[in-house]
Amino acid sequence: MKIIGRIDEKKTMQAMVNDNKAHLLAIIGRRRVGKTFLIREVYKDEKVFEMTGLKDANLHDQLMNFTLQMNLYFPNAKIDAKPESWLVAFNTLSQAIASLKTKDKPVVFLDELPWIASKRSGFMEALAHWWNNWASQQNIIVVVCGSAASWMLQHVVNAKGGLHNRITKLISLMPFTLQETEAFLKAKNINLSQYQIIKLYLSLGGIPHYLDQVEKGKSAAQNINDLCFKKDGFLTTEFENLYPALFDNAGSHIKIVKALASKASGLNRQTILKLTKLSDGGYFTNILNELEASGFISTFEPLEKSKKDTLFRLTDEYSLFYLSFMVGRNKLNKSDWLRVSETQQYKIWCGYAFENLCIKHIDSIKNALGILGVETNVNSFLHRKDTNYEKGFQIDMLIDRKDNIINICEMKFYADEFSITKDYAQKLRTKREGLKAVTKSKKMVHITFVTSYGVLENTHKMDLVENDFTIGVLFG
């Protein structure tokens, strides 16, 4: 299969081929997001050496793995014995690359770096020495990659030793957008409606390897049932492996994820600390940063509030679905999903999950508004009734624009057109007028809807709604 999407990443990687500089490129991202596939496809014509670390292997086996790969990529070198150390190994690699008779810029790809660089192996010291004393002076690209995000950030991206500030470019590979997901499924000859794709996405997210398990001819609900609830379903045990594969001491990361799953609208730092019983400080901040860098959580700074009011939301679809329906008190029997997917409980959950989806696709909403070139801040807003404004209200997402407009975003995932009732219309007026009163803002406030099939035409819509977008804008 050809590369789907990844336009910016491909441009960055291809630009490195076309200059005359040495590059040390680090690519990080959660497991099964497509890092290795992207690297192999973009650099398939330039790659002269690739080695993937062996999980839980000792130094002897890692060096033997290097030797086998050297003989595969450089058969004329005829290396009979494994090198005695990584310093010797990298020297051997330098000689082999130097002997190549090609005008192409060579690419060296070291995959699953955390597995190679075991404690006391000397690998990272040898890699730093090789880069600083040889590779950095060549017209070469060295790509280092790993799913263990915390390890890659600590030992490569933010390294304090010989690789300090040596990374030329960092690419954090995120899950597919809805647009990329639709293109991926179509490349597999799976033609689902955009409504069905969103239902699938709310459970699986945009992870290419998960989406690759989707079967043609089945609805979103049938595929979710097969992948998540059937015996030996592909995703039944994925959660148990996901976080330990990414993070050192993943127990704390999982505690935070579980806490955030309990409140759809998000939690502030102090509430997370209270629920998880973790200690405040730099370690806790690092965990939050790692979760955000890997795409599991998103941060929201409330409008005109202090940093301490920043909200953290769990925006990883699979984790949210797993914790809502696949474990604990909500765990379903393997044959129940097709029934549950039609219940009001699931429909309400979809509404909250859809808000997260819109948050992650905010650029698509801004594009639909025609304001991609306008400086904006995306915030939430919570007002508890007081003397300034006697009614309480909550806005899950608003776009504060430098062109003197604020968009209050209402996001509704329904199987039909959404109808604004008299009671709901009053709530919208409270949000619009309350926001002006509490913030004392002179900006115009517009109400913007993003719904499955649009907002039903009635007098309330005419009075209140400036922008009526369907889910199609999220695929743009």
Short mmCIF file of C-alpha atoms in Angstrom, two decimals:
data_model
loop_
_atom_site.label_atom_id
_atom_site.label_comp_id
_atom_site.label_asym_id
_atom_site.label_seq_id
_atom_site.Cartn_x
_atom_site.Cartn_y
_atom_site.Cartn_z
CA MET A 1 0.00 0.00 0.00
CA LYS A 2 1.25 3.50 -0.82
CA ILE A 3 1.66 6.13 1.90
CA ILE A 4 -1.68 7.66 2.88
CA GLY A 5 -1.54 11.29 4.01
CA ARG A 6 1.55 12.27 6.04
CA ILE A 7 2.07 15.18 3.62
CA ASP A 8 4.10 17.43 5.94
CA GLU A 9 6.21 14.54 7.21
CA LYS A 10 7.02 13.39 3.68
CA LYS A 11 8.03 16.92 2.64
CA THR A 12 10.36 17.22 5.63
CA MET A 13 11.97 13.85 5.01
CA GLN A 14 12.37 14.32 1.26
CA ALA A 15 13.88 17.78 1.71
CA MET A 16 16.70 16.17 3.68
CA VAL A 17 17.55 14.00 0.67
CA ASN A 18 17.88 17.01 -1.59
CA ASP A 19 20.34 19.13 0.42
CA ASN A 20 24.04 18.57 1.08
CA LYS A 21 23.87 18.36 4.86
CA ALA A 22 24.09 15.55 7.37
CA HIS A 23 20.84 14.91 9.23
CA LEU A 24 20.02 13.06 12.42
CA LEU A 25 16.27 12.56 12.25
CA ALA A 26 14.29 11.24 15.24
CA ILE A 27 10.79 9.90 14.69
CA ILE A 28 8.64 9.07 17.70
CA GLY A 29 5.05 7.96 18.09
CA ARG A 30 2.91 5.32 19.71
CA ARG A 31 3.16 1.74 18.58
CA ARG A 32 1.30 0.79 15.41
CA VAL A 33 1.01 4.39 14.21
CA GLY A 34 3.07 3.65 11.09
CA LYS A 35 6.56 4.99 11.87
CA THR A 36 8.52 2.13 10.31
CA PHE A 37 6.29 1.96 7.23
CA LEU A 38 6.69 5.71 6.62
CA ILE A 39 10.48 5.59 6.90
CA ARG A 40 10.84 2.55 4.67
CA GLU A 41 8.58 3.98 1.98
CA VAL A 42 9.99 7.52 1.90
CA TYR A 43 13.60 6.32 1.92
CA LYS A 44 13.21 3.06 -0.02
CA ASP A 45 15.60 4.24 -2.76
CA GLU A 46 18.21 5.77 -0.42
CA LYS A 47 18.29 3.31 2.49
CA VAL A 48 21.65 1.50 2.65
CA PHE A 49 21.33 -0.06 6.10
CA GLU A 50 18.54 -0.92 8.50
CA MET A 51 18.56 -2.65 11.86
CA THR A 52 15.69 -3.22 14.24
CA GLY A 53 16.53 -3.83 17.88
CA LEU A 54 15.67 -7.16 19.49
CA LYS A 55 13.29 -6.86 22.41
CA ASP A 56 14.77 -7.99 25.76
CA ALA A 57 17.93 -9.31 24.03
CA ASN A 58 21.42 -9.13 25.56
CA LEU A 59 24.43 -7.32 24.09
CA HIS A 60 25.75 -10.44 22.39
CA ASP A 61 22.51 -11.01 20.48
CA GLN A 62 22.12 -7.34 19.54
CA LEU A 63 25.65 -7.30 18.08
CA MET A 64 24.95 -10.57 16.27
CA ASN A 65 21.80 -8.98 14.86
CA PHE A 66 23.96 -6.08 13.61
CA THR A 67 26.35 -8.53 11.93
CA LEU A 68 23.53 -10.34 10.15
CA GLN A 69 22.11 -7.06 8.89
CA MET A 70 25.53 -5.90 7.71
CA ASN A 71 25.94 -9.06 5.65
CA LEU A 72 22.46 -8.56 4.23
CA TYR A 73 23.01 -4.94 3.16
CA PHE A 74 26.74 -5.19 2.37
CA PRO A 75 27.28 -8.74 1.08
CA ASN A 76 30.74 -7.85 -0.27
CA ALA A 77 31.94 -6.91 3.22
CA LYS A 78 31.75 -10.59 4.28
CA ILE A 79 31.78 -9.99 8.02
CA ASP A 80 32.42 -13.37 9.61
CA ALA A 81 32.38 -12.51 13.30
CA LYS A 82 30.31 -10.11 15.35
CA PRO A 83 32.10 -6.94 16.50
CA GLU A 84 33.32 -6.90 20.09
CA SER A 85 31.60 -3.58 20.86
CA TRP A 86 29.32 -0.94 19.38
CA LEU A 87 32.31 1.33 18.78
CA VAL A 88 33.78 -1.34 16.49
CA ALA A 89 30.36 -1.98 14.94
CA PHE A 90 29.86 1.65 13.94
CA ASN A 91 33.41 1.83 12.56
CA THR A 92 32.59 -1.20 10.39
CA LEU A 93 29.40 0.53 9.21
CA SER A 94 31.36 3.71 8.31
CA GLN A 95 33.80 1.72 6.18
CA ALA A 96 30.97 -0.08 4.38
CA ILE A 97 29.11 3.15 3.60
CA ALA A 98 32.30 4.87 2.43
CA SER A 99 32.93 2.04 -0.02
CA LEU A 100 29.57 2.48 -1.75
CA LYS A 101 29.74 3.61 -5.35
CA THR A 102 26.50 5.56 -5.55
CA LYS A 103 25.54 9.20 -6.00
CA ASP A 104 22.43 8.82 -3.86
CA LYS A 105 22.46 10.26 -0.35
CA PRO A 106 22.69 7.22 1.96
CA VAL A 107 20.12 6.65 4.69
CA VAL A 108 20.86 4.59 7.81
CA PHE A 109 17.76 3.50 9.73
CA LEU A 110 18.02 2.30 13.34
CA ASP A 111 14.59 1.10 14.48
CA GLU A 112 13.40 0.41 18.04
CA LEU A 113 16.41 2.21 19.46
CA PRO A 114 15.36 1.67 23.10
CA TRP A 115 15.62 -2.10 22.60
CA ILE A 116 19.15 -1.83 21.22
CA ALA A 117 20.45 0.54 23.86
CA SER A 118 20.18 -1.66 26.91
CA LYS A 119 21.92 -0.61 30.12
CA ARG A 120 25.71 -0.89 30.07
CA SER A 121 25.66 -1.86 26.39
CA GLY A 122 27.61 1.26 25.42
CA PHE A 123 25.34 1.75 22.42
CA MET A 124 24.30 5.37 23.02
CA GLU A 125 27.87 6.43 23.73
CA ALA A 126 29.04 4.71 20.53
CA LEU A 127 26.19 6.23 18.49
CA ALA A 128 27.05 9.71 19.77
CA HIS A 129 30.75 9.18 19.00
CA TRP A 130 29.96 7.88 15.51
CA TRP A 131 27.67 10.81 14.75
CA ASN A 132 29.95 13.51 16.15
CA ASN A 133 33.17 12.18 14.65
CA TRP A 134 32.09 10.70 11.33
CA ALA A 135 28.44 10.79 10.23
CA SER A 136 27.88 14.51 10.91
CA GLN A 137 30.68 15.28 8.46
CA GLN A 138 29.13 13.19 5.65
CA ASN A 139 26.26 13.81 3.26
CA ILE A 140 24.07 11.28 5.07
CA ILE A 141 20.73 10.83 6.83
CA VAL A 142 20.61 8.81 10.04
CA VAL A 143 17.07 7.99 11.19
CA VAL A 144 16.48 6.83 14.76
CA CYS A 145 13.06 5.60 15.77
CA GLY A 146 11.30 4.05 18.74
CA SER A 147 7.86 3.54 20.21
CA ALA A 148 9.01 4.03 23.81
CA ALA A 149 8.22 7.74 23.84
CA SER A 150 9.58 8.54 27.29
CA TRP A 151 12.90 6.83 26.51
CA MET A 152 13.27 8.57 23.13
CA LEU A 153 12.52 11.97 24.62
CA GLN A 154 14.95 11.50 27.50
CA HIS A 155 17.87 9.78 25.75
CA VAL A 156 17.67 11.16 22.21
CA VAL A 157 15.57 14.30 21.82
CA ASN A 158 16.53 15.88 25.15
CA ALA A 159 19.83 14.00 25.58
CA LYS A 160 22.39 15.56 27.90
CA GLY A 161 25.40 13.52 26.72
CA GLY A 162 27.10 13.28 23.36
CA LEU A 163 23.83 13.64 21.44
CA HIS A 164 22.89 16.91 23.18
CA ASN A 165 21.32 19.24 20.57
CA ARG A 166 22.38 16.92 17.74
CA ILE A 167 18.88 16.05 16.47
CA THR A 168 18.34 17.84 13.17
CA LYS A 169 14.58 17.27 13.15
CA LEU A 170 12.01 15.61 15.38
CA ILE A 171 8.85 14.16 13.86
CA SER A 172 6.10 13.14 16.29
CA LEU A 173 3.91 10.89 14.17
CA MET A 174 0.27 11.27 15.16
CA PRO A 175 -2.69 9.00 14.32
CA PHE A 176 -4.53 9.52 11.03
CA THR A 177 -7.00 12.38 10.73
CA LEU A 178 -10.51 11.59 9.55
CA GLN A 179 -9.50 12.59 6.03
CA GLU A 180 -6.52 10.21 6.12
CA THR A 181 -8.70 7.47 7.64
CA GLU A 182 -11.23 7.78 4.83
CA ALA A 183 -8.44 7.63 2.23
CA PHE A 184 -6.87 4.61 3.97
CA LEU A 185 -10.15 2.68 4.00
CA LYS A 186 -10.84 3.54 0.36
CA ALA A 187 -7.38 2.25 -0.55
CA LYS A 188 -8.54 -1.06 0.97
CA ASN A 189 -11.75 -0.85 -1.13
CA ILE A 190 -13.81 -0.22 2.00
CA ASN A 191 -16.46 2.40 1.23
CA LEU A 192 -18.20 3.49 4.41
CA SER A 193 -20.25 6.66 4.81
CA GLN A 194 -18.61 9.49 6.73
CA TYR A 195 -21.08 8.87 9.57
CA GLN A 196 -19.98 5.21 9.74
CA ILE A 197 -16.31 6.20 9.56
CA ILE A 198 -16.77 8.50 12.55
CA LYS A 199 -18.45 5.71 14.52
CA LEU A 200 -15.47 3.49 13.72
CA TYR A 201 -13.00 6.26 14.57
CA LEU A 202 -14.64 6.94 17.95
CA SER A 203 -13.69 3.39 18.97
CA LEU A 204 -10.42 2.71 17.12
CA GLY A 205 -8.99 6.18 16.56
CA GLY A 206 -6.77 6.85 13.58
CA ILE A 207 -4.20 4.12 14.21
CA PRO A 208 -3.28 2.63 10.81
CA HIS A 209 -2.62 -0.87 12.14
CA TYR A 210 -6.00 -0.95 13.90
CA LEU A 211 -7.77 0.32 10.78
CA ASP A 212 -5.97 -2.30 8.71
CA GLN A 213 -8.01 -4.94 10.57
CA VAL A 214 -11.33 -3.45 9.40
CA GLU A 215 -13.13 -5.83 7.04
CA LYS A 216 -14.95 -4.92 3.86
CA GLY A 217 -18.70 -5.53 3.79
CA LYS A 218 -19.22 -5.02 7.52
CA SER A 219 -20.73 -2.00 9.27
CA ALA A 220 -18.84 0.03 11.84
CA ALA A 221 -20.72 -1.76 14.65
CA GLN A 222 -19.90 -5.21 13.22
CA ASN A 223 -16.22 -4.37 12.88
CA ILE A 224 -16.07 -2.95 16.41
CA ASN A 225 -17.77 -6.08 17.71
CA ASP A 226 -15.26 -8.35 15.96
CA LEU A 227 -12.16 -6.37 16.95
CA CYS A 228 -13.05 -5.46 20.52
CA PHE A 229 -15.48 -8.03 21.90
CA LYS A 230 -15.03 -11.35 20.15
CA LYS A 231 -12.76 -13.97 21.66
CA ASP A 232 -9.23 -13.29 20.39
CA GLY A 233 -10.40 -9.99 18.86
CA PHE A 234 -7.43 -7.91 17.71
CA LEU A 235 -8.00 -5.11 20.23
CA THR A 236 -9.29 -7.05 23.24
CA THR A 237 -5.91 -6.91 25.03
CA GLU A 238 -4.29 -3.95 23.26
CA PHE A 239 -4.75 -1.56 26.19
CA GLU A 240 -2.74 -3.82 28.49
CA ASN A 241 0.22 -3.70 26.11
CA LEU A 242 -0.09 -0.16 24.80
CA TYR A 243 1.17 2.01 27.65
CA PRO A 244 3.97 -0.29 28.94
CA ALA A 245 5.33 -0.38 25.38
CA LEU A 246 5.47 3.41 25.27
CA PHE A 247 6.41 4.58 28.74
CA ASP A 248 8.76 3.63 31.55
CA ASN A 249 6.84 2.84 34.75
CA ALA A 250 3.58 3.14 32.83
CA GLY A 251 1.42 2.63 35.92
CA SER A 252 1.31 6.36 36.60
CA HIS A 253 0.40 7.12 32.98
CA ILE A 254 -2.46 4.62 33.16
CA LYS A 255 -3.75 6.15 36.42
CA ILE A 256 -3.97 9.56 34.75
CA VAL A 257 -5.67 8.14 31.66
CA LYS A 258 -8.25 6.34 33.82
CA ALA A 259 -8.91 9.50 35.83
CA LEU A 260 -9.47 11.53 32.67
CA ALA A 261 -11.79 8.85 31.27
CA SER A 262 -14.12 9.53 34.20
CA LYS A 263 -14.88 13.13 33.13
CA ALA A 264 -15.62 13.81 29.48
CA SER A 265 -15.22 17.58 29.77
CA GLY A 266 -11.75 17.26 31.30
CA LEU A 267 -10.01 17.71 34.65
CA ASN A 268 -7.59 20.27 35.99
CA ARG A 269 -4.21 19.37 37.44
CA GLN A 270 -5.28 19.40 41.07
CA THR A 271 -8.26 17.12 40.43
CA ILE A 272 -6.07 14.64 38.55
CA LEU A 273 -3.63 14.61 41.47
CA LYS A 274 -6.48 14.00 43.91
CA LEU A 275 -7.97 11.14 41.89
CA THR A 276 -4.67 9.41 41.13
CA LYS A 277 -3.02 10.09 44.51
CA LEU A 278 0.20 10.91 42.64
CA SER A 279 2.65 13.47 44.00
CA ASP A 280 2.82 16.91 42.44
CA GLY A 281 6.11 18.05 40.91
CA GLY A 282 8.38 17.61 37.92
CA TYR A 283 7.77 13.87 37.60
CA PHE A 284 4.01 14.40 37.34
CA THR A 285 4.53 17.20 34.80
CA ASN A 286 6.75 14.92 32.71
CA ILE A 287 4.06 12.25 32.60
CA LEU A 288 1.48 14.77 31.38
CA ASN A 289 3.94 16.03 28.75
CA GLU A 290 4.66 12.49 27.56
CA LEU A 291 0.97 11.67 27.26
CA GLU A 292 0.34 14.86 25.30
CA ALA A 293 3.39 14.40 23.05
CA SER A 294 2.14 10.90 22.18
CA GLY A 295 -1.36 12.14 21.35
CA PHE A 296 -3.26 10.57 24.26
CA ILE A 297 -4.39 13.75 25.98
CA SER A 298 -5.07 17.35 24.94
CA THR A 299 -4.87 20.53 27.00
CA PHE A 300 -7.37 23.35 27.13
CA GLU A 301 -6.66 26.73 28.69
CA PRO A 302 -9.94 28.28 29.86
CA LEU A 303 -10.67 31.74 28.42
CA GLU A 304 -9.28 34.53 30.64
CA LYS A 305 -8.41 32.12 33.45
CA SER A 306 -5.05 31.25 35.00
CA LYS A 307 -2.81 28.33 34.04
CA LYS A 308 -3.98 26.39 37.10
CA ASP A 309 -7.41 26.15 35.47
CA THR A 310 -6.00 24.39 32.40
CA LEU A 311 -8.11 21.34 31.57
CA PHE A 312 -6.70 18.02 30.43
CA ARG A 313 -8.92 15.78 28.30
CA LEU A 314 -8.44 12.16 27.26
CA THR A 315 -8.58 12.39 23.47
CA ASP A 316 -7.27 8.95 22.53
CA GLU A 317 -10.32 7.27 21.11
CA TYR A 318 -9.35 3.65 21.73
CA SER A 319 -8.41 4.26 25.38
CA LEU A 320 -11.65 6.14 26.03
CA PHE A 321 -13.73 3.41 24.38
CA TYR A 322 -11.84 0.63 26.18
CA LEU A 323 -12.32 2.22 29.60
CA SER A 324 -15.98 3.01 28.88
CA PHE A 325 -17.15 -0.31 27.48
CA MET A 326 -14.48 -3.02 27.55
CA VAL A 327 -13.43 -3.21 31.22
CA GLY A 328 -14.71 -2.82 34.74
CA ARG A 329 -18.37 -2.42 35.57
CA ASN A 330 -19.19 -1.50 31.97
CA LYS A 331 -17.56 -4.61 30.48
CA LEU A 332 -19.80 -6.30 27.95
CA ASN A 333 -20.25 -9.91 27.04
CA LYS A 334 -18.71 -10.61 23.65
CA SER A 335 -22.09 -10.92 21.95
CA ASP A 336 -23.64 -7.76 23.39
CA TRP A 337 -22.09 -4.97 21.36
CA LEU A 338 -24.53 -4.89 18.42
CA ARG A 339 -27.33 -4.44 20.96
CA VAL A 340 -25.52 -1.89 23.11
CA SER A 341 -24.52 0.18 20.06
CA GLU A 342 -28.21 1.05 19.65
CA THR A 343 -28.79 2.09 23.28
CA GLN A 344 -29.16 5.61 24.65
CA GLN A 345 -26.10 5.02 26.86
CA TYR A 346 -23.88 4.58 23.80
CA LYS A 347 -25.48 7.48 21.95
CA ILE A 348 -24.78 9.83 24.87
CA TRP A 349 -21.19 8.55 25.05
CA CYS A 350 -20.78 9.17 21.31
CA GLY A 351 -21.84 12.76 21.88
CA TYR A 352 -18.99 13.36 24.33
CA ALA A 353 -16.48 11.44 22.22
CA PHE A 354 -17.54 13.46 19.16
CA GLU A 355 -16.64 16.66 20.99
CA ASN A 356 -13.10 15.32 21.42
CA LEU A 357 -13.03 14.49 17.73
CA CYS A 358 -13.98 18.04 16.80
CA ILE A 359 -11.32 19.41 19.15
CA LYS A 360 -8.67 17.31 17.39
CA HIS A 361 -9.91 18.51 13.99
CA ILE A 362 -10.08 22.17 14.94
CA ASP A 363 -8.07 23.18 11.85
CA SER A 364 -10.78 21.66 9.64
CA ILE A 365 -13.43 23.70 11.47
CA LYS A 366 -11.33 26.86 11.13
CA ASN A 367 -10.92 26.11 7.44
CA ALA A 368 -14.70 25.82 7.07
CA LEU A 369 -15.03 29.18 8.85
CA GLY A 370 -12.48 30.67 6.45
CA ILE A 371 -10.15 31.74 9.27
CA LEU A 372 -7.08 29.54 8.84
CA GLY A 373 -5.02 32.70 8.41
CA VAL A 374 -6.48 34.39 11.50
CA GLU A 375 -4.69 34.13 14.85
CA THR A 376 -6.91 32.20 17.24
CA ASN A 377 -7.00 30.56 20.65
CA VAL A 378 -9.16 27.51 21.31
CA ASN A 379 -10.54 27.51 24.82
CA SER A 380 -13.25 26.21 27.10
CA PHE A 381 -15.33 28.28 29.50
CA LEU A 382 -17.13 27.46 32.74
CA HIS A 383 -19.17 30.01 34.67
CA ARG A 384 -20.79 29.28 37.99
CA LYS A 385 -23.64 31.67 38.73
CA ASP A 386 -22.63 34.72 40.74
CA THR A 387 -23.42 38.41 41.10
CA ASN A 388 -21.85 39.19 37.72
CA TYR A 389 -24.16 36.79 35.89
CA GLU A 390 -26.93 34.93 37.66
CA LYS A 391 -27.00 31.87 35.41
CA GLY A 392 -24.36 29.18 35.25
CA PHE A 393 -23.21 27.82 31.89
CA GLN A 394 -20.45 25.77 30.30
CA ILE A 395 -18.90 26.05 26.83
CA ASP A 396 -16.83 23.02 25.87
CA MET A 397 -15.09 24.69 22.94
CA LEU A 398 -14.87 28.24 21.74
CA ILE A 399 -12.62 29.89 19.17
CA ASP A 400 -11.35 33.27 20.32
CA ARG A 401 -10.32 35.16 17.20
CA LYS A 402 -8.10 38.20 16.64
CA ASP A 403 -10.62 39.54 14.11
CA ASN A 404 -12.96 40.40 17.02
CA ILE A 405 -15.24 37.38 16.82
CA ILE A 406 -15.72 34.50 19.23
CA ASN A 407 -17.27 31.27 17.92
CA ILE A 408 -19.15 29.20 20.47
CA CYS A 409 -18.94 25.67 19.03
CA GLU A 410 -21.82 23.26 19.59
CA MET A 411 -21.01 19.70 18.50
CA LYS A 412 -23.79 17.12 18.13
CA PHE A 413 -23.50 13.57 16.80
CA TYR A 414 -27.00 12.42 15.83
CA ALA A 415 -28.31 9.91 13.30
CA ASP A 416 -30.56 12.61 11.83
CA GLU A 417 -30.80 16.39 11.61
CA PHE A 418 -30.44 18.10 14.98
CA SER A 419 -33.44 20.14 16.13
CA ILE A 420 -33.05 23.16 18.41
CA THR A 421 -35.91 23.05 20.91
CA LYS A 422 -37.25 26.00 22.87
CA ASP A 423 -35.36 24.92 26.02
CA TYR A 424 -32.12 24.36 24.14
CA ALA A 425 -32.48 27.72 22.40
CA GLN A 426 -32.65 29.38 25.81
CA LYS A 427 -29.44 27.62 26.86
CA LEU A 428 -27.72 28.93 23.74
CA ARG A 429 -28.86 32.48 24.56
CA THR A 430 -27.52 32.05 28.08
CA LYS A 431 -24.13 31.00 26.70
CA ARG A 432 -23.97 33.82 24.20
CA GLU A 433 -25.15 36.63 26.47
CA GLY A 434 -23.43 35.19 29.53
CA LEU A 435 -20.06 35.02 27.80
CA LYS A 436 -20.32 38.70 26.87
CA ALA A 437 -21.43 39.71 30.36
CA VAL A 438 -18.84 37.70 32.31
CA THR A 439 -15.84 38.47 30.11
CA LYS A 440 -17.00 42.02 29.30
CA SER A 441 -15.81 41.29 25.79
CA LYS A 442 -16.73 43.67 22.99
CA LYS A 443 -16.23 40.93 20.41
CA MET A 444 -19.17 39.58 18.43
CA VAL A 445 -20.22 36.12 19.56
CA HIS A 446 -21.29 33.65 16.86
CA ILE A 447 -22.85 30.27 17.48
CA THR A 448 -21.38 27.53 15.29
CA PHE A 449 -22.81 24.03 14.94
CA VAL A 450 -20.98 20.90 13.78
CA THR A 451 -23.47 18.06 13.43
CA SER A 452 -23.91 14.79 11.57
CA TYR A 453 -26.53 15.97 9.10
CA GLY A 454 -27.08 19.64 9.86
CA VAL A 455 -29.45 21.66 12.03
CA LEU A 456 -33.17 21.47 11.23
CA GLU A 457 -34.54 24.71 9.85
CA ASN A 458 -36.80 26.43 12.39
CA THR A 459 -37.17 29.85 14.00
CA HIS A 460 -34.64 29.04 16.75
CA LYS A 461 -31.97 28.22 14.20
CA MET A 462 -32.69 31.42 12.27
CA ASP A 463 -32.43 33.50 15.45
CA LEU A 464 -29.27 31.93 16.89
CA VAL A 465 -27.06 30.02 14.46
CA GLU A 466 -24.46 31.76 12.31
CA ASN A 467 -22.66 28.64 11.04
CA ASP A 468 -24.22 25.24 10.35
CA PHE A 469 -21.60 22.64 9.37
CA THR A 470 -22.06 18.92 8.83
CA ILE A 471 -19.44 16.26 9.57
CA GLY A 472 -18.16 16.63 6.04
CA VAL A 473 -16.08 19.64 7.12
CA LEU A 474 -14.07 17.37 9.46
CA PHE A 475 -12.89 15.38 6.45
CA GLY A 476 -11.58 18.48 4.66
#
